[in-house]
């Protein structure tokens, strides 16, 4: 939820970001990472949810994941696994640390 106050605060620490609302968004992004796609369609779909100058063709080569209480813990964990597997498929298991980073910021209350 890119306009939620916690999300805005977290995003303010990142130079480049893309905020996802749910697993469907994550699946779309993963497909884009693996297969490419129409850049303008991507930017239109996520309008307002990414940092100024965000370029999916270059900024999705390496991704990190942070979570706020705006998403349920189970869904967050599923999305993390999806992105990890996507980056392994694209770059190989020996390169995962160069292309995917996650941090346990998940609140157990969610």
PDB file of N, CA and C in Angstrom:
ATOM      1  N   UNK A   1       0.851  -1.161   0.000  1.00  0.00           N
ATOM      2  CA  UNK A   1       0.000   0.000   0.000  1.00  0.00           C
ATOM      3  C   UNK A   1       0.902   1.231   0.000  1.00  0.00           C
ATOM      4  N   UNK A   2       1.160   1.714  -1.179  1.00  0.00           N
ATOM      5  CA  UNK A   2       2.219   2.704  -1.343  1.00  0.00           C
ATOM      6  C   UNK A   2       1.940   4.054  -0.699  1.00  0.00           C
ATOM      7  N   UNK A   3       0.700   4.363  -0.370  1.00  0.00           N
ATOM      8  CA  UNK A   3       0.414   5.651   0.280  1.00  0.00           C
ATOM      9  C   UNK A   3       0.284   5.533   1.798  1.00  0.00           C
ATOM     10  N   UNK A   4       0.390   4.335   2.332  1.00  0.00           N
ATOM     11  CA  UNK A   4       0.299   4.134   3.775  1.00  0.00           C
ATOM     12  C   UNK A   4       1.480   4.821   4.447  1.00  0.00           C
ATOM     13  N   UNK A   5       1.245   5.440   5.597  1.00  0.00           N
ATOM     14  CA  UNK A   5       2.304   6.230   6.254  1.00  0.00           C
ATOM     15  C   UNK A   5       3.544   5.405   6.588  1.00  0.00           C
ATOM     16  N   UNK A   6       3.389   4.143   6.975  1.00  0.00           N
ATOM     17  CA  UNK A   6       4.558   3.309   7.262  1.00  0.00           C
ATOM     18  C   UNK A   6       5.345   3.015   5.984  1.00  0.00           C
ATOM     19  N   UNK A   7       4.643   2.799   4.898  1.00  0.00           N
ATOM     20  CA  UNK A   7       5.301   2.529   3.623  1.00  0.00           C
ATOM     21  C   UNK A   7       6.055   3.763   3.147  1.00  0.00           C
ATOM     22  N   UNK A   8       5.432   4.904   3.248  1.00  0.00           N
ATOM     23  CA  UNK A   8       6.086   6.155   2.848  1.00  0.00           C
ATOM     24  C   UNK A   8       7.353   6.375   3.671  1.00  0.00           C
ATOM     25  N   UNK A   9       7.264   6.118   4.959  1.00  0.00           N
ATOM     26  CA  UNK A   9       8.436   6.300   5.830  1.00  0.00           C
ATOM     27  C   UNK A   9       9.558   5.336   5.458  1.00  0.00           C
ATOM     28  N   UNK A  10       9.227   4.073   5.224  1.00  0.00           N
ATOM     29  CA  UNK A  10      10.244   3.085   4.851  1.00  0.00           C
ATOM     30  C   UNK A  10      10.864   3.428   3.500  1.00  0.00           C
ATOM     31  N   UNK A  11      10.037   3.773   2.527  1.00  0.00           N
ATOM     32  CA  UNK A  11      10.531   4.103   1.184  1.00  0.00           C
ATOM     33  C   UNK A  11      11.452   5.322   1.204  1.00  0.00           C
ATOM     34  N   UNK A  12      11.258   6.203   2.162  1.00  0.00           N
ATOM     35  CA  UNK A  12      12.086   7.405   2.212  1.00  0.00           C
ATOM     36  C   UNK A  12      13.554   7.093   2.487  1.00  0.00           C
ATOM     37  N   UNK A  13      13.840   5.883   2.974  1.00  0.00           N
ATOM     38  CA  UNK A  13      15.222   5.480   3.226  1.00  0.00           C
ATOM     39  C   UNK A  13      15.879   4.866   1.986  1.00  0.00           C
ATOM     40  N   UNK A  14      15.106   4.618   0.946  1.00  0.00           N
ATOM     41  CA  UNK A  14      15.627   3.962  -0.257  1.00  0.00           C
ATOM     42  C   UNK A  14      15.751   4.959  -1.399  1.00  0.00           C
ATOM     43  N   UNK A  15      16.859   4.902  -2.103  1.00  0.00           N
ATOM     44  CA  UNK A  15      17.039   5.769  -3.267  1.00  0.00           C
ATOM     45  C   UNK A  15      16.129   5.317  -4.408  1.00  0.00           C
ATOM     46  N   UNK A  16      15.956   4.021  -4.529  1.00  0.00           N
ATOM     47  CA  UNK A  16      15.139   3.435  -5.591  1.00  0.00           C
ATOM     48  C   UNK A  16      14.223   2.391  -4.964  1.00  0.00           C
ATOM     49  N   UNK A  17      12.939   2.456  -5.291  1.00  0.00           N
ATOM     50  CA  UNK A  17      12.013   1.485  -4.721  1.00  0.00           C
ATOM     51  C   UNK A  17      10.813   1.242  -5.627  1.00  0.00           C
ATOM     52  N   UNK A  18      10.177   0.117  -5.388  1.00  0.00           N
ATOM     53  CA  UNK A  18       8.902  -0.259  -5.993  1.00  0.00           C
ATOM     54  C   UNK A  18       8.087  -0.896  -4.887  1.00  0.00           C
ATOM     55  N   UNK A  19       6.894  -0.394  -4.650  1.00  0.00           N
ATOM     56  CA  UNK A  19       6.027  -0.912  -3.598  1.00  0.00           C
ATOM     57  C   UNK A  19       4.991  -1.839  -4.223  1.00  0.00           C
ATOM     58  N   UNK A  20       4.881  -3.037  -3.656  1.00  0.00           N
ATOM     59  CA  UNK A  20       3.906  -4.015  -4.127  1.00  0.00           C
ATOM     60  C   UNK A  20       2.783  -4.160  -3.110  1.00  0.00           C
ATOM     61  N   UNK A  21       1.584  -4.391  -3.590  1.00  0.00           N
ATOM     62  CA  UNK A  21       0.434  -4.537  -2.706  1.00  0.00           C
ATOM     63  C   UNK A  21       0.107  -5.975  -2.352  1.00  0.00           C
ATOM     64  N   UNK A  22       0.475  -6.913  -3.237  1.00  0.00           N
ATOM     65  CA  UNK A  22       0.020  -8.283  -3.028  1.00  0.00           C
ATOM     66  C   UNK A  22       0.817  -9.253  -3.903  1.00  0.00           C
ATOM     67  N   UNK A  23       0.469 -10.522  -3.793  1.00  0.00           N
ATOM     68  CA  UNK A  23       1.161 -11.572  -4.547  1.00  0.00           C
ATOM     69  C   UNK A  23       0.975 -11.407  -6.059  1.00  0.00           C
ATOM     70  N   UNK A  24      -0.167 -10.902  -6.481  1.00  0.00           N
ATOM     71  CA  UNK A  24      -0.373 -10.685  -7.927  1.00  0.00           C
ATOM     72  C   UNK A  24       0.627  -9.675  -8.480  1.00  0.00           C
ATOM     73  N   UNK A  25       0.877  -8.615  -7.725  1.00  0.00           N
ATOM     74  CA  UNK A  25       1.897  -7.647  -8.141  1.00  0.00           C
ATOM     75  C   UNK A  25       3.263  -8.320  -8.233  1.00  0.00           C
ATOM     76  N   UNK A  26       3.589  -9.136  -7.233  1.00  0.00           N
ATOM     77  CA  UNK A  26       4.888  -9.816  -7.210  1.00  0.00           C
ATOM     78  C   UNK A  26       5.030 -10.768  -8.392  1.00  0.00           C
ATOM     79  N   UNK A  27       3.978 -11.504  -8.712  1.00  0.00           N
ATOM     80  CA  UNK A  27       4.024 -12.421  -9.860  1.00  0.00           C
ATOM     81  C   UNK A  27       4.249 -11.652 -11.153  1.00  0.00           C
ATOM     82  N   UNK A  28       3.606 -10.513 -11.300  1.00  0.00           N
ATOM     83  CA  UNK A  28       3.783  -9.675 -12.481  1.00  0.00           C
ATOM     84  C   UNK A  28       5.241  -9.220 -12.597  1.00  0.00           C
ATOM     85  N   UNK A  29       5.798  -8.748 -11.484  1.00  0.00           N
ATOM     86  CA  UNK A  29       7.183  -8.276 -11.479  1.00  0.00           C
ATOM     87  C   UNK A  29       8.142  -9.421 -11.794  1.00  0.00           C
ATOM     88  N   UNK A  30       7.906 -10.587 -11.219  1.00  0.00           N
ATOM     89  CA  UNK A  30       8.779 -11.738 -11.474  1.00  0.00           C
ATOM     90  C   UNK A  30       8.732 -12.149 -12.941  1.00  0.00           C
ATOM     91  N   UNK A  31       7.561 -12.121 -13.520  1.00  0.00           N
ATOM     92  CA  UNK A  31       7.445 -12.442 -14.945  1.00  0.00           C
ATOM     93  C   UNK A  31       8.225 -11.413 -15.772  1.00  0.00           C
ATOM     94  N   UNK A  32       8.142 -10.156 -15.393  1.00  0.00           N
ATOM     95  CA  UNK A  32       8.894  -9.105 -16.084  1.00  0.00           C
ATOM     96  C   UNK A  32      10.389  -9.349 -15.949  1.00  0.00           C
ATOM     97  N   UNK A  33      10.835  -9.720 -14.769  1.00  0.00           N
ATOM     98  CA  UNK A  33      12.257  -9.998 -14.545  1.00  0.00           C
ATOM     99  C   UNK A  33      12.732 -11.129 -15.442  1.00  0.00           C
ATOM    100  N   UNK A  34      11.950 -12.183 -15.547  1.00  0.00           N
ATOM    101  CA  UNK A  34      12.358 -13.362 -16.314  1.00  0.00           C
ATOM    102  C   UNK A  34      12.163 -13.219 -17.817  1.00  0.00           C
ATOM    103  N   UNK A  35      11.097 -12.550 -18.226  1.00  0.00           N
ATOM    104  CA  UNK A  35      10.731 -12.520 -19.644  1.00  0.00           C
ATOM    105  C   UNK A  35      10.799 -11.148 -20.291  1.00  0.00           C
ATOM    106  N   UNK A  36      10.968 -10.118 -19.478  1.00  0.00           N
ATOM    107  CA  UNK A  36      10.891  -8.771 -20.025  1.00  0.00           C
ATOM    108  C   UNK A  36       9.433  -8.415 -20.252  1.00  0.00           C
ATOM    109  N   UNK A  37       9.214  -7.323 -20.914  1.00  0.00           N
ATOM    110  CA  UNK A  37       7.841  -6.897 -21.169  1.00  0.00           C
ATOM    111  C   UNK A  37       7.824  -5.464 -21.643  1.00  0.00           C
ATOM    112  N   UNK A  38       6.640  -4.908 -21.691  1.00  0.00           N
ATOM    113  CA  UNK A  38       6.461  -3.532 -22.127  1.00  0.00           C
ATOM    114  C   UNK A  38       6.719  -2.597 -20.940  1.00  0.00           C
ATOM    115  N   UNK A  39       7.773  -1.840 -21.032  1.00  0.00           N
ATOM    116  CA  UNK A  39       8.186  -0.951 -19.949  1.00  0.00           C
ATOM    117  C   UNK A  39       7.088   0.060 -19.597  1.00  0.00           C
ATOM    118  N   UNK A  40       6.448   0.620 -20.602  1.00  0.00           N
ATOM    119  CA  UNK A  40       5.401   1.617 -20.341  1.00  0.00           C
ATOM    120  C   UNK A  40       4.193   0.996 -19.647  1.00  0.00           C
ATOM    121  N   UNK A  41       3.837  -0.231 -20.017  1.00  0.00           N
ATOM    122  CA  UNK A  41       2.748  -0.928 -19.321  1.00  0.00           C
ATOM    123  C   UNK A  41       3.109  -1.161 -17.860  1.00  0.00           C
ATOM    124  N   UNK A  42       4.357  -1.552 -17.616  1.00  0.00           N
ATOM    125  CA  UNK A  42       4.833  -1.777 -16.255  1.00  0.00           C
ATOM    126  C   UNK A  42       4.703  -0.491 -15.435  1.00  0.00           C
ATOM    127  N   UNK A  43       5.226   0.597 -15.980  1.00  0.00           N
ATOM    128  CA  UNK A  43       5.202   1.873 -15.264  1.00  0.00           C
ATOM    129  C   UNK A  43       3.775   2.365 -15.039  1.00  0.00           C
ATOM    130  N   UNK A  44       2.891   2.123 -15.992  1.00  0.00           N
ATOM    131  CA  UNK A  44       1.490   2.512 -15.840  1.00  0.00           C
ATOM    132  C   UNK A  44       0.831   1.700 -14.728  1.00  0.00           C
ATOM    133  N   UNK A  45       1.087   0.404 -14.699  1.00  0.00           N
ATOM    134  CA  UNK A  45       0.488  -0.465 -13.684  1.00  0.00           C
ATOM    135  C   UNK A  45       0.877  -0.023 -12.269  1.00  0.00           C
ATOM    136  N   UNK A  46       2.133   0.370 -12.078  1.00  0.00           N
ATOM    137  CA  UNK A  46       2.630   0.713 -10.749  1.00  0.00           C
ATOM    138  C   UNK A  46       2.764   2.221 -10.515  1.00  0.00           C
ATOM    139  N   UNK A  47       2.079   3.013 -11.334  1.00  0.00           N
ATOM    140  CA  UNK A  47       2.174   4.475 -11.202  1.00  0.00           C
ATOM    141  C   UNK A  47       1.897   4.894  -9.753  1.00  0.00           C
ATOM    142  N   UNK A  48       2.797   5.708  -9.217  1.00  0.00           N
ATOM    143  CA  UNK A  48       2.679   6.182  -7.852  1.00  0.00           C
ATOM    144  C   UNK A  48       3.317   5.266  -6.823  1.00  0.00           C
ATOM    145  N   UNK A  49       3.737   4.072  -7.259  1.00  0.00           N
ATOM    146  CA  UNK A  49       4.278   3.074  -6.330  1.00  0.00           C
ATOM    147  C   UNK A  49       5.794   2.900  -6.475  1.00  0.00           C
ATOM    148  N   UNK A  50       6.435   3.739  -7.250  1.00  0.00           N
ATOM    149  CA  UNK A  50       7.886   3.616  -7.431  1.00  0.00           C
ATOM    150  C   UNK A  50       8.559   4.978  -7.305  1.00  0.00           C
ATOM    151  N   UNK A  51       9.847   4.914  -7.078  1.00  0.00           N
ATOM    152  CA  UNK A  51      10.634   6.138  -6.911  1.00  0.00           C
ATOM    153  C   UNK A  51      10.794   6.864  -8.243  1.00  0.00           C
ATOM    154  N   UNK A  52      11.081   8.137  -8.134  1.00  0.00           N
ATOM    155  CA  UNK A  52      11.305   8.956  -9.323  1.00  0.00           C
ATOM    156  C   UNK A  52      12.467   8.380 -10.125  1.00  0.00           C
ATOM    157  N   UNK A  53      12.270   8.240 -11.418  1.00  0.00           N
ATOM    158  CA  UNK A  53      13.308   7.717 -12.296  1.00  0.00           C
ATOM    159  C   UNK A  53      13.416   6.205 -12.310  1.00  0.00           C
ATOM    160  N   UNK A  54      12.490   5.517 -11.641  1.00  0.00           N
ATOM    161  CA  UNK A  54      12.543   4.051 -11.604  1.00  0.00           C
ATOM    162  C   UNK A  54      12.488   3.484 -13.014  1.00  0.00           C
ATOM    163  N   UNK A  55      13.389   2.549 -13.302  1.00  0.00           N
ATOM    164  CA  UNK A  55      13.448   1.889 -14.610  1.00  0.00           C
ATOM    165  C   UNK A  55      13.432   0.376 -14.387  1.00  0.00           C
ATOM    166  N   UNK A  56      12.320  -0.278 -14.704  1.00  0.00           N
ATOM    167  CA  UNK A  56      12.248  -1.720 -14.455  1.00  0.00           C
ATOM    168  C   UNK A  56      13.286  -2.529 -15.226  1.00  0.00           C
ATOM    169  N   UNK A  57      13.762  -2.009 -16.335  1.00  0.00           N
ATOM    170  CA  UNK A  57      14.741  -2.749 -17.127  1.00  0.00           C
ATOM    171  C   UNK A  57      16.110  -2.809 -16.453  1.00  0.00           C
ATOM    172  N   UNK A  58      16.431  -1.827 -15.645  1.00  0.00           N
ATOM    173  CA  UNK A  58      17.729  -1.851 -14.963  1.00  0.00           C
ATOM    174  C   UNK A  58      17.588  -2.018 -13.448  1.00  0.00           C
ATOM    175  N   UNK A  59      16.561  -1.446 -12.860  1.00  0.00           N
ATOM    176  CA  UNK A  59      16.435  -1.492 -11.405  1.00  0.00           C
ATOM    177  C   UNK A  59      15.975  -2.836 -10.858  1.00  0.00           C
ATOM    178  N   UNK A  60      15.494  -3.719 -11.698  1.00  0.00           N
ATOM    179  CA  UNK A  60      15.072  -5.040 -11.227  1.00  0.00           C
ATOM    180  C   UNK A  60      16.154  -6.105 -11.391  1.00  0.00           C
ATOM    181  N   UNK A  61      17.363  -5.693 -11.759  1.00  0.00           N
ATOM    182  CA  UNK A  61      18.470  -6.646 -11.854  1.00  0.00           C
ATOM    183  C   UNK A  61      18.934  -7.098 -10.474  1.00  0.00           C
ATOM    184  N   UNK A  62      18.731  -6.250  -9.494  1.00  0.00           N
ATOM    185  CA  UNK A  62      19.097  -6.552  -8.120  1.00  0.00           C
ATOM    186  C   UNK A  62      17.994  -5.985  -7.238  1.00  0.00           C
ATOM    187  N   UNK A  63      17.434  -6.816  -6.363  1.00  0.00           N
ATOM    188  CA  UNK A  63      16.311  -6.353  -5.561  1.00  0.00           C
ATOM    189  C   UNK A  63      16.508  -6.684  -4.086  1.00  0.00           C
ATOM    190  N   UNK A  64      15.926  -5.862  -3.264  1.00  0.00           N
ATOM    191  CA  UNK A  64      15.876  -6.089  -1.837  1.00  0.00           C
ATOM    192  C   UNK A  64      14.426  -6.013  -1.407  1.00  0.00           C
ATOM    193  N   UNK A  65      14.143  -6.585  -0.272  1.00  0.00           N
ATOM    194  CA  UNK A  65      12.760  -6.614   0.179  1.00  0.00           C
ATOM    195  C   UNK A  65      12.669  -6.186   1.633  1.00  0.00           C
ATOM    196  N   UNK A  66      11.776  -5.258   1.894  1.00  0.00           N
ATOM    197  CA  UNK A  66      11.471  -4.833   3.264  1.00  0.00           C
ATOM    198  C   UNK A  66       9.964  -4.920   3.423  1.00  0.00           C
ATOM    199  N   UNK A  67       9.508  -5.113   4.641  1.00  0.00           N
ATOM    200  CA  UNK A  67       8.086  -5.269   4.886  1.00  0.00           C
ATOM    201  C   UNK A  67       7.631  -4.345   6.000  1.00  0.00           C
ATOM    202  N   UNK A  68       6.416  -3.913   5.891  1.00  0.00           N
ATOM    203  CA  UNK A  68       5.755  -3.172   6.965  1.00  0.00           C
ATOM    204  C   UNK A  68       4.501  -3.945   7.348  1.00  0.00           C
ATOM    205  N   UNK A  69       3.827  -3.495   8.365  1.00  0.00           N
ATOM    206  CA  UNK A  69       2.630  -4.198   8.832  1.00  0.00           C
ATOM    207  C   UNK A  69       1.442  -3.999   7.906  1.00  0.00           C
ATOM    208  N   UNK A  70       1.685  -3.411   6.750  1.00  0.00           N
ATOM    209  CA  UNK A  70       0.613  -3.211   5.786  1.00  0.00           C
ATOM    210  C   UNK A  70       0.327  -4.486   4.993  1.00  0.00           C
ATOM    211  N   UNK A  71       1.103  -5.540   5.201  1.00  0.00           N
ATOM    212  CA  UNK A  71       0.909  -6.814   4.501  1.00  0.00           C
ATOM    213  C   UNK A  71       1.007  -7.944   5.516  1.00  0.00           C
ATOM    214  N   UNK A  72       0.195  -8.958   5.335  1.00  0.00           N
ATOM    215  CA  UNK A  72       0.199 -10.101   6.244  1.00  0.00           C
ATOM    216  C   UNK A  72       1.527 -10.852   6.141  1.00  0.00           C
ATOM    217  N   UNK A  73       1.975 -11.397   7.259  1.00  0.00           N
ATOM    218  CA  UNK A  73       3.263 -12.090   7.345  1.00  0.00           C
ATOM    219  C   UNK A  73       3.368 -13.237   6.351  1.00  0.00           C
ATOM    220  N   UNK A  74       2.329 -14.070   6.253  1.00  0.00           N
ATOM    221  CA  UNK A  74       2.378 -15.215   5.341  1.00  0.00           C
ATOM    222  C   UNK A  74       2.549 -14.781   3.889  1.00  0.00           C
ATOM    223  N   UNK A  75       1.840 -13.727   3.500  1.00  0.00           N
ATOM    224  CA  UNK A  75       1.961 -13.238   2.128  1.00  0.00           C
ATOM    225  C   UNK A  75       3.339 -12.650   1.882  1.00  0.00           C
ATOM    226  N   UNK A  76       3.867 -11.936   2.846  1.00  0.00           N
ATOM    227  CA  UNK A  76       5.210 -11.372   2.727  1.00  0.00           C
ATOM    228  C   UNK A  76       6.248 -12.473   2.533  1.00  0.00           C
ATOM    229  N   UNK A  77       6.148 -13.519   3.328  1.00  0.00           N
ATOM    230  CA  UNK A  77       7.102 -14.616   3.218  1.00  0.00           C
ATOM    231  C   UNK A  77       6.988 -15.313   1.866  1.00  0.00           C
ATOM    232  N   UNK A  78       5.777 -15.488   1.377  1.00  0.00           N
ATOM    233  CA  UNK A  78       5.564 -16.099   0.074  1.00  0.00           C
ATOM    234  C   UNK A  78       6.178 -15.241  -1.035  1.00  0.00           C
ATOM    235  N   UNK A  79       5.979 -13.955  -0.955  1.00  0.00           N
ATOM    236  CA  UNK A  79       6.550 -13.042  -1.950  1.00  0.00           C
ATOM    237  C   UNK A  79       8.079 -13.094  -1.905  1.00  0.00           C
ATOM    238  N   UNK A  80       8.636 -13.134  -0.720  1.00  0.00           N
ATOM    239  CA  UNK A  80      10.094 -13.239  -0.596  1.00  0.00           C
ATOM    240  C   UNK A  80      10.630 -14.491  -1.263  1.00  0.00           C
ATOM    241  N   UNK A  81       9.964 -15.616  -1.042  1.00  0.00           N
ATOM    242  CA  UNK A  81      10.392 -16.875  -1.672  1.00  0.00           C
ATOM    243  C   UNK A  81      10.242 -16.810  -3.185  1.00  0.00           C
ATOM    244  N   UNK A  82       9.176 -16.177  -3.646  1.00  0.00           N
ATOM    245  CA  UNK A  82       8.958 -16.030  -5.087  1.00  0.00           C
ATOM    246  C   UNK A  82      10.084 -15.216  -5.726  1.00  0.00           C
ATOM    247  N   UNK A  83      10.448 -14.099  -5.100  1.00  0.00           N
ATOM    248  CA  UNK A  83      11.534 -13.281  -5.645  1.00  0.00           C
ATOM    249  C   UNK A  83      12.877 -14.012  -5.575  1.00  0.00           C
ATOM    250  N   UNK A  84      13.116 -14.711  -4.493  1.00  0.00           N
ATOM    251  CA  UNK A  84      14.368 -15.463  -4.373  1.00  0.00           C
ATOM    252  C   UNK A  84      14.469 -16.510  -5.484  1.00  0.00           C
ATOM    253  N   UNK A  85      13.414 -17.268  -5.698  1.00  0.00           N
ATOM    254  CA  UNK A  85      13.419 -18.287  -6.764  1.00  0.00           C
ATOM    255  C   UNK A  85      13.561 -17.659  -8.146  1.00  0.00           C
ATOM    256  N   UNK A  86      12.919 -16.518  -8.334  1.00  0.00           N
ATOM    257  CA  UNK A  86      13.018 -15.819  -9.623  1.00  0.00           C
ATOM    258  C   UNK A  86      14.456 -15.411  -9.901  1.00  0.00           C
ATOM    259  N   UNK A  87      15.122 -14.852  -8.916  1.00  0.00           N
ATOM    260  CA  UNK A  87      16.503 -14.413  -9.108  1.00  0.00           C
ATOM    261  C   UNK A  87      17.447 -15.599  -9.273  1.00  0.00           C
ATOM    262  N   UNK A  88      17.171 -16.706  -8.606  1.00  0.00           N
ATOM    263  CA  UNK A  88      17.973 -17.919  -8.805  1.00  0.00           C
ATOM    264  C   UNK A  88      17.792 -18.429 -10.228  1.00  0.00           C
ATOM    265  N   UNK A  89      16.562 -18.435 -10.712  1.00  0.00           N
ATOM    266  CA  UNK A  89      16.311 -18.881 -12.089  1.00  0.00           C
ATOM    267  C   UNK A  89      17.029 -17.996 -13.100  1.00  0.00           C
ATOM    268  N   UNK A  90      17.021 -16.702 -12.858  1.00  0.00           N
ATOM    269  CA  UNK A  90      17.621 -15.775 -13.821  1.00  0.00           C
ATOM    270  C   UNK A  90      19.148 -15.743 -13.741  1.00  0.00           C
ATOM    271  N   UNK A  91      19.699 -15.758 -12.533  1.00  0.00           N
ATOM    272  CA  UNK A  91      21.142 -15.543 -12.372  1.00  0.00           C
ATOM    273  C   UNK A  91      21.909 -16.754 -11.844  1.00  0.00           C
ATOM    274  N   UNK A  92      21.193 -17.761 -11.349  1.00  0.00           N
ATOM    275  CA  UNK A  92      21.847 -18.941 -10.801  1.00  0.00           C
ATOM    276  C   UNK A  92      22.028 -18.844  -9.294  1.00  0.00           C
ATOM    277  N   UNK A  93      22.071 -20.000  -8.623  1.00  0.00           N
ATOM    278  CA  UNK A  93      22.165 -19.996  -7.157  1.00  0.00           C
ATOM    279  C   UNK A  93      23.454 -19.387  -6.617  1.00  0.00           C
ATOM    280  N   UNK A  94      24.522 -19.466  -7.378  1.00  0.00           N
ATOM    281  CA  UNK A  94      25.793 -18.916  -6.912  1.00  0.00           C
ATOM    282  C   UNK A  94      25.824 -17.389  -6.945  1.00  0.00           C
ATOM    283  N   UNK A  95      24.862 -16.757  -7.600  1.00  0.00           N
ATOM    284  CA  UNK A  95      24.821 -15.294  -7.721  1.00  0.00           C
ATOM    285  C   UNK A  95      23.683 -14.667  -6.913  1.00  0.00           C
ATOM    286  N   UNK A  96      22.956 -15.478  -6.132  1.00  0.00           N
ATOM    287  CA  UNK A  96      21.767 -14.969  -5.449  1.00  0.00           C
ATOM    288  C   UNK A  96      22.078 -13.791  -4.534  1.00  0.00           C
ATOM    289  N   UNK A  97      23.186 -13.810  -3.840  1.00  0.00           N
ATOM    290  CA  UNK A  97      23.508 -12.722  -2.907  1.00  0.00           C
ATOM    291  C   UNK A  97      23.797 -11.408  -3.614  1.00  0.00           C
ATOM    292  N   UNK A  98      24.110 -11.482  -4.894  1.00  0.00           N
ATOM    293  CA  UNK A  98      24.346 -10.273  -5.680  1.00  0.00           C
ATOM    294  C   UNK A  98      23.046  -9.672  -6.200  1.00  0.00           C
ATOM    295  N   UNK A  99      21.973 -10.480  -6.204  1.00  0.00           N
ATOM    296  CA  UNK A  99      20.731 -10.040  -6.856  1.00  0.00           C
ATOM    297  C   UNK A  99      19.501 -10.024  -5.957  1.00  0.00           C
ATOM    298  N   UNK A 100      19.589 -10.571  -4.746  1.00  0.00           N
ATOM    299  CA  UNK A 100      18.433 -10.595  -3.857  1.00  0.00           C
ATOM    300  C   UNK A 100      18.856 -10.465  -2.406  1.00  0.00           C
ATOM    301  N   UNK A 101      18.201  -9.562  -1.702  1.00  0.00           N
ATOM    302  CA  UNK A 101      18.466  -9.347  -0.288  1.00  0.00           C
ATOM    303  C   UNK A 101      17.134  -9.157   0.419  1.00  0.00           C
ATOM    304  N   UNK A 102      16.969  -9.817   1.532  1.00  0.00           N
ATOM    305  CA  UNK A 102      15.773  -9.615   2.346  1.00  0.00           C
ATOM    306  C   UNK A 102      16.203  -9.405   3.786  1.00  0.00           C
ATOM    307  N   UNK A 103      15.367  -8.686   4.499  1.00  0.00           N
ATOM    308  CA  UNK A 103      15.627  -8.406   5.894  1.00  0.00           C
ATOM    309  C   UNK A 103      14.365  -8.720   6.675  1.00  0.00           C
ATOM    310  N   UNK A 104      14.497  -9.371   7.797  1.00  0.00           N
ATOM    311  CA  UNK A 104      13.329  -9.733   8.575  1.00  0.00           C
ATOM    312  C   UNK A 104      12.820  -8.526   9.350  1.00  0.00           C
ATOM    313  N   UNK A 105      11.928  -7.795   8.707  1.00  0.00           N
ATOM    314  CA  UNK A 105      11.278  -6.667   9.352  1.00  0.00           C
ATOM    315  C   UNK A 105       9.812  -6.983   9.636  1.00  0.00           C
ATOM    316  N   UNK A 106       9.481  -8.262   9.580  1.00  0.00           N
ATOM    317  CA  UNK A 106       8.090  -8.681   9.697  1.00  0.00           C
ATOM    318  C   UNK A 106       7.650  -8.657  11.163  1.00  0.00           C
ATOM    319  N   UNK A 107       6.555  -8.005  11.395  1.00  0.00           N
ATOM    320  CA  UNK A 107       5.970  -7.976  12.727  1.00  0.00           C
ATOM    321  C   UNK A 107       5.148  -9.240  12.905  1.00  0.00           C
ATOM    322  N   UNK A 108       5.397  -9.983  13.958  1.00  0.00           N
ATOM    323  CA  UNK A 108       4.678 -11.236  14.186  1.00  0.00           C
ATOM    324  C   UNK A 108       3.195 -11.026  14.471  1.00  0.00           C
ATOM    325  N   UNK A 109       2.786  -9.820  14.724  1.00  0.00           N
ATOM    326  CA  UNK A 109       1.365  -9.540  14.965  1.00  0.00           C
ATOM    327  C   UNK A 109       0.550  -9.674  13.689  1.00  0.00           C
ATOM    328  N   UNK A 110       1.213  -9.585  12.535  1.00  0.00           N
ATOM    329  CA  UNK A 110       0.491  -9.688  11.273  1.00  0.00           C
ATOM    330  C   UNK A 110       0.513 -11.125  10.849  1.00  0.00           C
TER     331      UNK A 110
END
